[in-house]
Coordinates of C-alpha atoms and ligand atoms in Angstrom, one line a residue:
X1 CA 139.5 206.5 95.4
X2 CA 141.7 204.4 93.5
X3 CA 143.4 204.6 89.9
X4 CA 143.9 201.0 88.9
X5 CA 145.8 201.0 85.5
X6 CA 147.2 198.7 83.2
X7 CA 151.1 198.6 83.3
X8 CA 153.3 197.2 81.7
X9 CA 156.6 195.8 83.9
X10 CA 158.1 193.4 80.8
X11 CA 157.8 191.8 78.3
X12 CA 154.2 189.5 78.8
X13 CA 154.0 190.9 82.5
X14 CA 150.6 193.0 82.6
X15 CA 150.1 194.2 85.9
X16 CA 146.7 195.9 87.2
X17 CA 148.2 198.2 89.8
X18 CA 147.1 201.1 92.1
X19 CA 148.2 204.6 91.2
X20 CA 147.6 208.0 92.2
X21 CA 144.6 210.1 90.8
X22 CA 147.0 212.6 89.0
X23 CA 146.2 216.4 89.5
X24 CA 144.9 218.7 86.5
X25 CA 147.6 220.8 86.1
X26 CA 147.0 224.0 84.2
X27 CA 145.9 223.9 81.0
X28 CA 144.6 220.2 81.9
X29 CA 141.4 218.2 82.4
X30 CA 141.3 215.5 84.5
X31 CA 139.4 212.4 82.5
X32 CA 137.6 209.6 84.3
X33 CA 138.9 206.8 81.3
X34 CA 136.0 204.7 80.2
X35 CA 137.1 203.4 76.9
X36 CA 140.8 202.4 75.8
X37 CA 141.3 200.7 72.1
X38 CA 143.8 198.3 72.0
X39 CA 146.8 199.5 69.2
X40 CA 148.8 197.1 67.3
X41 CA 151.6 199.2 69.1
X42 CA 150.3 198.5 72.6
X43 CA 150.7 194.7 71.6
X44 CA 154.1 195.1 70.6
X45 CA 155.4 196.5 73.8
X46 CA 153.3 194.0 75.4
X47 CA 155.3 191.3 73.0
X48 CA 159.0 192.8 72.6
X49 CA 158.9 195.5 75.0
X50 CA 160.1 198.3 72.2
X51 CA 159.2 199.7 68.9
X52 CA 162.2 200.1 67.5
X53 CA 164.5 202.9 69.1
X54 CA 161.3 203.4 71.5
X55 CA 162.7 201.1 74.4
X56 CA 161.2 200.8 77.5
X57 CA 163.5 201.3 80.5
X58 CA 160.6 201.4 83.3
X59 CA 157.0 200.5 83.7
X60 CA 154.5 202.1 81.3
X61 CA 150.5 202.1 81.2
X62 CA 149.8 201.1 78.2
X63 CA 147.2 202.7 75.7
X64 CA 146.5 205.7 73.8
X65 CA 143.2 205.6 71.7
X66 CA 140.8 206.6 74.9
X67 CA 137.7 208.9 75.2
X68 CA 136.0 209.7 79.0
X69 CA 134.6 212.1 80.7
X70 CA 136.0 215.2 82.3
X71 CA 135.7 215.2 86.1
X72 CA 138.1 218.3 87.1
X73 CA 140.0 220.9 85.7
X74 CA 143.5 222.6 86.2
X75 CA 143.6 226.3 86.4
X76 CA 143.0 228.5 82.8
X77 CA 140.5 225.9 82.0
X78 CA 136.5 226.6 82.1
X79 CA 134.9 225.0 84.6
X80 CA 132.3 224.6 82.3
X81 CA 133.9 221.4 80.6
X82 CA 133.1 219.2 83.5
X83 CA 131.1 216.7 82.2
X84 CA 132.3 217.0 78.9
X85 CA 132.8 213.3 77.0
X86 CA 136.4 214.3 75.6
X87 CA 138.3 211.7 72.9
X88 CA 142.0 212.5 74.1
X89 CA 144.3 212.7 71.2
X90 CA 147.4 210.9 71.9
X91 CA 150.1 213.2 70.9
X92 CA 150.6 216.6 72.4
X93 CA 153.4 218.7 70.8
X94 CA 155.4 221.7 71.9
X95 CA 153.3 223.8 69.6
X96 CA 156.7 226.3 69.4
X97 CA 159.2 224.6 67.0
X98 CA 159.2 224.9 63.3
X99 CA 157.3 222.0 62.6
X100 CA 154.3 223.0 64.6
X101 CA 154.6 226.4 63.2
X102 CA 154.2 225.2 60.1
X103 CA 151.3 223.3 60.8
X104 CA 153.0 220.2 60.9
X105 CA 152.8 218.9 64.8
X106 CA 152.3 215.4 64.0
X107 CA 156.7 216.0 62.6
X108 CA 157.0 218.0 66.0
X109 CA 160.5 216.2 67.5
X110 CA 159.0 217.3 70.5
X111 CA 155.7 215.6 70.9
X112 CA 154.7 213.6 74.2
X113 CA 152.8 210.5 72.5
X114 CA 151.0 208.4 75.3
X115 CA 152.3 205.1 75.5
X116 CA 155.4 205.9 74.1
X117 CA 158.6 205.3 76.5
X118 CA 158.8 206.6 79.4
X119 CA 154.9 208.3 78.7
X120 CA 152.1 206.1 80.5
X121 CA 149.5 205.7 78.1
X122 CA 145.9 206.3 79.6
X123 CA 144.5 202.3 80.2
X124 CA 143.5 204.0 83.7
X125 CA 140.8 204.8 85.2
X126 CA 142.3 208.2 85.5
X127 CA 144.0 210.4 83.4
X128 CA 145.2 214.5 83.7
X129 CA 145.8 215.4 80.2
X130 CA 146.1 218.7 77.9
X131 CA 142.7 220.1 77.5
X132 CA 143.4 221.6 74.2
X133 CA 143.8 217.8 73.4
X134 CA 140.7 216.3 74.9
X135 CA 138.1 216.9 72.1
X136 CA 134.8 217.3 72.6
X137 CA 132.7 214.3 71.2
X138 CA 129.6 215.2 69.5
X139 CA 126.0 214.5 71.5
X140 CA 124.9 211.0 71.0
X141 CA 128.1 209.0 70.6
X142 CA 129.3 206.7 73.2
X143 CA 132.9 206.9 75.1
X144 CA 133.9 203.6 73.1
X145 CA 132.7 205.4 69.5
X146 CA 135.0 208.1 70.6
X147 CA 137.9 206.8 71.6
X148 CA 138.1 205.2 68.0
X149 CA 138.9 209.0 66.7
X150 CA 142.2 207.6 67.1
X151 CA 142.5 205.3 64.5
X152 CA 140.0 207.1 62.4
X153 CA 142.2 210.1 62.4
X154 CA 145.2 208.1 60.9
X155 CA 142.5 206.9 58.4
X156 CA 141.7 210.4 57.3
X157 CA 145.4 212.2 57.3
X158 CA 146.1 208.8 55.0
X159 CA 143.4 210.0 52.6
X160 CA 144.4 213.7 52.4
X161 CA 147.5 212.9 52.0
X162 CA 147.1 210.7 48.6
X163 CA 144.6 213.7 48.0
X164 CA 141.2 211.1 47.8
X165 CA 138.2 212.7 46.0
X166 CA 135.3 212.1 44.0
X167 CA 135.8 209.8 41.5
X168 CA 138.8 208.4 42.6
X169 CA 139.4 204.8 42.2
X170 CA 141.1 203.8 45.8
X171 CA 142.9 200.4 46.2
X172 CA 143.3 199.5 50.4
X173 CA 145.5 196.8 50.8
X174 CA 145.0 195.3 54.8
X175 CA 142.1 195.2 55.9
X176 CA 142.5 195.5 60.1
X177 CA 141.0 198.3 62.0
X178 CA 143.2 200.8 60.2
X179 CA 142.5 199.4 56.8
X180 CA 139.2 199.0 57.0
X181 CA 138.5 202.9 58.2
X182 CA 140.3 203.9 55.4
X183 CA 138.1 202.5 53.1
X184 CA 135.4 203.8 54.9
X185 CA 136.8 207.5 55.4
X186 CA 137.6 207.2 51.1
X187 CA 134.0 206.5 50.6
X188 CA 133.1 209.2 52.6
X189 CA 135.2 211.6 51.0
X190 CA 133.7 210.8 47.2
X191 CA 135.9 208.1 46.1
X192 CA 133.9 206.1 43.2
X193 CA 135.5 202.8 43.8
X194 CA 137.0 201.3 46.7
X195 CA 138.6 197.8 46.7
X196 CA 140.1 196.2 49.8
X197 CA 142.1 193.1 50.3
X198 CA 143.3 190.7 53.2
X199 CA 144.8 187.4 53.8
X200 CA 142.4 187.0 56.8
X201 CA 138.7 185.6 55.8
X202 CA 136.5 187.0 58.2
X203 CA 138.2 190.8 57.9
X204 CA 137.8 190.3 54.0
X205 CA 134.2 189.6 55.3
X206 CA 133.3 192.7 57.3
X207 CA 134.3 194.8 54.8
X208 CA 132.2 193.4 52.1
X209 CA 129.3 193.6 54.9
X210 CA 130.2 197.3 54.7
X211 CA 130.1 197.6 51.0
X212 CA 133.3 197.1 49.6
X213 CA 134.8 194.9 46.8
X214 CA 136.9 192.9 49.6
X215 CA 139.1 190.5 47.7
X216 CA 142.2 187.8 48.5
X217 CA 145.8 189.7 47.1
X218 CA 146.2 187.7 44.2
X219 CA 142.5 188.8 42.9
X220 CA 143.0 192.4 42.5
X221 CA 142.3 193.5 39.2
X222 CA 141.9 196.8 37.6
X223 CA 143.4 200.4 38.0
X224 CA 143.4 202.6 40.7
X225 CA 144.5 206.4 41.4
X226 CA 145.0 206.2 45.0
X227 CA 147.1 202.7 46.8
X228 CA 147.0 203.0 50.4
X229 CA 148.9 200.3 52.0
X230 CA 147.6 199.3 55.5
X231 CA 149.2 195.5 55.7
X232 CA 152.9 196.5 56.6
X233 CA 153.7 193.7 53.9
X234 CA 156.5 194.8 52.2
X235 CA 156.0 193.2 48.6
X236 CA 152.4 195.0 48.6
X237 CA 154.1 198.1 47.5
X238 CA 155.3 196.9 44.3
X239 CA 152.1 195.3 43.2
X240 CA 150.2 198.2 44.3
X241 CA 152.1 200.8 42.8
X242 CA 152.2 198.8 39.6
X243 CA 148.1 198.8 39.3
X244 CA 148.1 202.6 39.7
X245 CA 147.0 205.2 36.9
X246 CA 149.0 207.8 35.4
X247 CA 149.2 210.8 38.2
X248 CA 148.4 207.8 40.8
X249 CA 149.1 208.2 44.8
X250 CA 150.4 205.3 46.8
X251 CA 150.4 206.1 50.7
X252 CA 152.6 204.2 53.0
X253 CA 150.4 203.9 56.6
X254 CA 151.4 200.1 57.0
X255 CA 154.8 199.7 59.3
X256 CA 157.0 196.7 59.6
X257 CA 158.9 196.5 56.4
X258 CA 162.0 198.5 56.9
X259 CA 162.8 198.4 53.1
X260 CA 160.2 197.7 50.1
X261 CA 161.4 197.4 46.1
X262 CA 159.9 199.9 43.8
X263 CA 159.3 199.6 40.0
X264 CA 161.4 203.0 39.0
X265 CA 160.3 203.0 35.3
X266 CA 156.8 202.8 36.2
X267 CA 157.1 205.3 38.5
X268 CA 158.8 207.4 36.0
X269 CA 156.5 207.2 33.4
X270 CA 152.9 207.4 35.3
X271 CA 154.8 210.5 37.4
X272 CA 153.6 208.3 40.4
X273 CA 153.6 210.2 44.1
X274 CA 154.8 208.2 47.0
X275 CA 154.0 209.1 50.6
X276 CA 154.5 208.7 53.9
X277 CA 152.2 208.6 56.9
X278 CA 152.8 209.4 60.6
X279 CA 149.6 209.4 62.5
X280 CA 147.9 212.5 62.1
X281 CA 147.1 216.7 62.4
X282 CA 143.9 218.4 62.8
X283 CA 141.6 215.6 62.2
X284 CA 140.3 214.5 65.4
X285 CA 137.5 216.8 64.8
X286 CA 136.8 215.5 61.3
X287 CA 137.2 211.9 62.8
X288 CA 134.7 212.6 65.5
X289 CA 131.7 214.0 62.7
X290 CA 132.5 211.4 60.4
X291 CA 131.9 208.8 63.5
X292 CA 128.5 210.9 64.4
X293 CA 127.2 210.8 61.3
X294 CA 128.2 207.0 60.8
X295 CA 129.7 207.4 57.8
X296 CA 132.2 205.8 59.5
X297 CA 130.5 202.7 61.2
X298 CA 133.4 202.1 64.0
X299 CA 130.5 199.8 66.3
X300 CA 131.2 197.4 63.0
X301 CA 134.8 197.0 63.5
X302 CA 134.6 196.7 67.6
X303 CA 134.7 193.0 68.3
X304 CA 135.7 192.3 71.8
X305 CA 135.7 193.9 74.5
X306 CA 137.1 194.3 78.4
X307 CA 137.4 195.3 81.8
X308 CA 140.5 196.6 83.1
X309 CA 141.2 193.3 85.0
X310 CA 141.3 191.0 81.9
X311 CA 143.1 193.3 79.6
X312 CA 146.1 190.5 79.3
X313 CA 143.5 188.9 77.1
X314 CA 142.9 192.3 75.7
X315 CA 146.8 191.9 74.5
X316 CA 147.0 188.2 73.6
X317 CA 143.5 187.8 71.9
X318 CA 144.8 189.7 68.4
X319 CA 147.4 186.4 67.9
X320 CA 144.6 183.6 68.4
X321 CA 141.7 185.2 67.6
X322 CA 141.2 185.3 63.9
X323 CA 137.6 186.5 64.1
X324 CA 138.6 190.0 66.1
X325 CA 139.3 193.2 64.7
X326 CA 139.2 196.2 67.3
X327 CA 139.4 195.3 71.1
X328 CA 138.9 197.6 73.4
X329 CA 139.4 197.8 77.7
X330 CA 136.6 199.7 79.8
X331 CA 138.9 200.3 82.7
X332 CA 135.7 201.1 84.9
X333 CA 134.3 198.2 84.7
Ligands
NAD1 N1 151.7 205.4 59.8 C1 151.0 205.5 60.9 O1 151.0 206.6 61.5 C2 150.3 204.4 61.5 C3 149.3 204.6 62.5 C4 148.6 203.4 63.0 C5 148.9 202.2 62.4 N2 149.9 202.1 61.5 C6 150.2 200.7 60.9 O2 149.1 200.4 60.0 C7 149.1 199.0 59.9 C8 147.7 198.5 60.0 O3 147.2 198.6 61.4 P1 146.1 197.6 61.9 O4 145.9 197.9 63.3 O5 145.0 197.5 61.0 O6 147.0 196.2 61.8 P2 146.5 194.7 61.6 O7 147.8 193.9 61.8 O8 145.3 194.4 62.4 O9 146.1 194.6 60.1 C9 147.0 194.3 59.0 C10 146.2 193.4 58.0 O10 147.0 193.2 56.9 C11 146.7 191.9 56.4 N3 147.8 191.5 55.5 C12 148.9 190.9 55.7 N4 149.6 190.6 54.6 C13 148.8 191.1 53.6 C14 149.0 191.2 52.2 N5 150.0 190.7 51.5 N6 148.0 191.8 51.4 C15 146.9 192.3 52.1 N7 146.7 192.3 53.4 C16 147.7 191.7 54.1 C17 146.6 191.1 57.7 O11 145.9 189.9 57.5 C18 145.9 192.1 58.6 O12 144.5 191.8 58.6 C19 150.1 198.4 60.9 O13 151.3 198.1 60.2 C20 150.3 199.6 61.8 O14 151.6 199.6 62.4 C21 150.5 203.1 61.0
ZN2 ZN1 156.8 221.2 67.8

């Protein structure tokens, strides 16, 4: 049997290639891959071959938002979770230093991120990975509803950390995959309001299928308690923090602008909270109900998707595609 994987040799050279079946090793399953979302990240090694000081020296397997099933396990695991449809989160920390201890491993210095030089990601057919990591999916969901626990993780941690609740007036600027499941995860945790904006037409359009007052960036009106910024546009975060309340949250998830103004008086005298975001901790679990029970619809946001053999179109297809949202590779098929 054969491991055909996606790697990545360059920039804009995709190569399917043969690699080993890797072993479970203890305290790992080994996961027959059958659904891989493609990340803005794995475009951008795909594009530039680096995200900033993450540069790739050798090839990588690119992708890291996968769910299959276990077929083996490595010794101290139970036997029993052969079979299992797992949702692999990405990021496996050292679960020692002072940031894990503290509850923090997303901070852990330590962790071993898949896709993330020189760690292949799992756009494989095969993957050997921590089995404390490889959550068990709840009965009835399929491997591709799964594997987006991923991004729905980074879509909860970004509305605990502006503290989203009932009531709450929520303001989402972007409205991509991440975006638009942080909309969905502030409806589902009470918010009263949620308005979402986007340059893009037919992502403006989804989400107002789904509910949401979806609106062009110059046609936000109103106030809001809770700005979460999902565009990576820097001048977002002044006209977002300026629309929030007294007491208001504005959340940072968005990458790309190194450095964004802020209004200082405002800030001063509403006693704003700015914060950051870096993926996620303990939510894969609350990810994977949220997807069972569909109050997060993540079939909605899947437009395209691919075998392993065409997953260069799986890379390209975000930049002239403007009707696409998620994309994801079935590297079985
Ligand atoms: N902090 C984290 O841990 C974390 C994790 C995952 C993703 N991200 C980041 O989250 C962002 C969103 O991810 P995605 O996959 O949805 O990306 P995406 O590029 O698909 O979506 C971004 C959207 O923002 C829109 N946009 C551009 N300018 C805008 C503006 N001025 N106002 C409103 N919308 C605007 C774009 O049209 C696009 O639809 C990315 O920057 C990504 O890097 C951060
Ligand atoms: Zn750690």
């Amino acid at each position: 049997m054969a491991n055909r994987s996606a790697v990545l040799h360059a920039v804009n050279d995709l190569r399917i290639e043969e690699r080993p079946i890797p072993a479970a090793g203890t305290g790992q399953v080994l996961v027959r891959v059958a659904a891989v979302g493609v990340c803005g990240s794995d475009v951008h090694y795909f594009e530039h071959g680096r995200i900033g000081s993450h540069l790739m020296r050798s090839p990588m397997i690119l992708g890291h938002e996968s769910a299959g099933h276990v077929v083996d396990v490595g010794e101290g695991v139970d036997p029993a979770r052969i079979g299992q449809l797992v949702a692999l989160e990405p990021g496996v920390p050292d679960r020692t230093c002072s940031e894990c201890l503290a509850g923090r491993y997303n901070l852990c210095p330590n962790v071993v991120f898949l896709a993330t030089p020189p760690v292949d990601g799992s756009m494989s057919q095969f993957v050997a990975f921590d089995a404390s990591f490889a959550h068990v999916a709840p009965e009835g969901i399929t491997a591709e509803q799964a594997a987006m626990a991923e991004p729905v993780s980074v879509a909860v941690w970004a509305n605990r950390r502006g503290q989203v609740g009932p009531g709450d007036r929520v303001l989402v600027t972007g409205a991509g995959p991440i975006g638009n499941f942080v909309a969905q995860v502030a409806r589902s945790f009470g918010a009263s309001s949620v308005t979402i904006s986007d340059l893009n037409p037919y992502r403006l359009a989804v989400a107002r299928s789904m509910g949401f007052d979806a609106r062009l960036p110059g046609e936000i009106e109103g106030e809001f308690d809770v700005a979460i910024e999902c565009s990576g546009a820097a001048p977002v975060v002044l006209s977002s923090m300026r629309s929030l309340a007294r007491a208001g949250r504005m959340v940072l998830v968005g990458m790309g602008a190194d450095t964004a103004p802020i209004d200082v008086p405002v800030l001063q005298a509403r006693e704003l909270t700015v914060l950051g975001v870096f993926r996620y901790a303990n939510c894969y679990p609350i990810a994977l109900g949220l997807i069972s029970s569909r109050k997060v619809d993540v079939l909605g946001v899947i437009t395209h998707r691919f075998g392993l053999a065409e997953s260069v179109r799986a890379m390209t297809l975000a930049h002239d595609e403007p009707e696409s949202l998620k994309v994801v590779v079935e590297p079985q098929s």
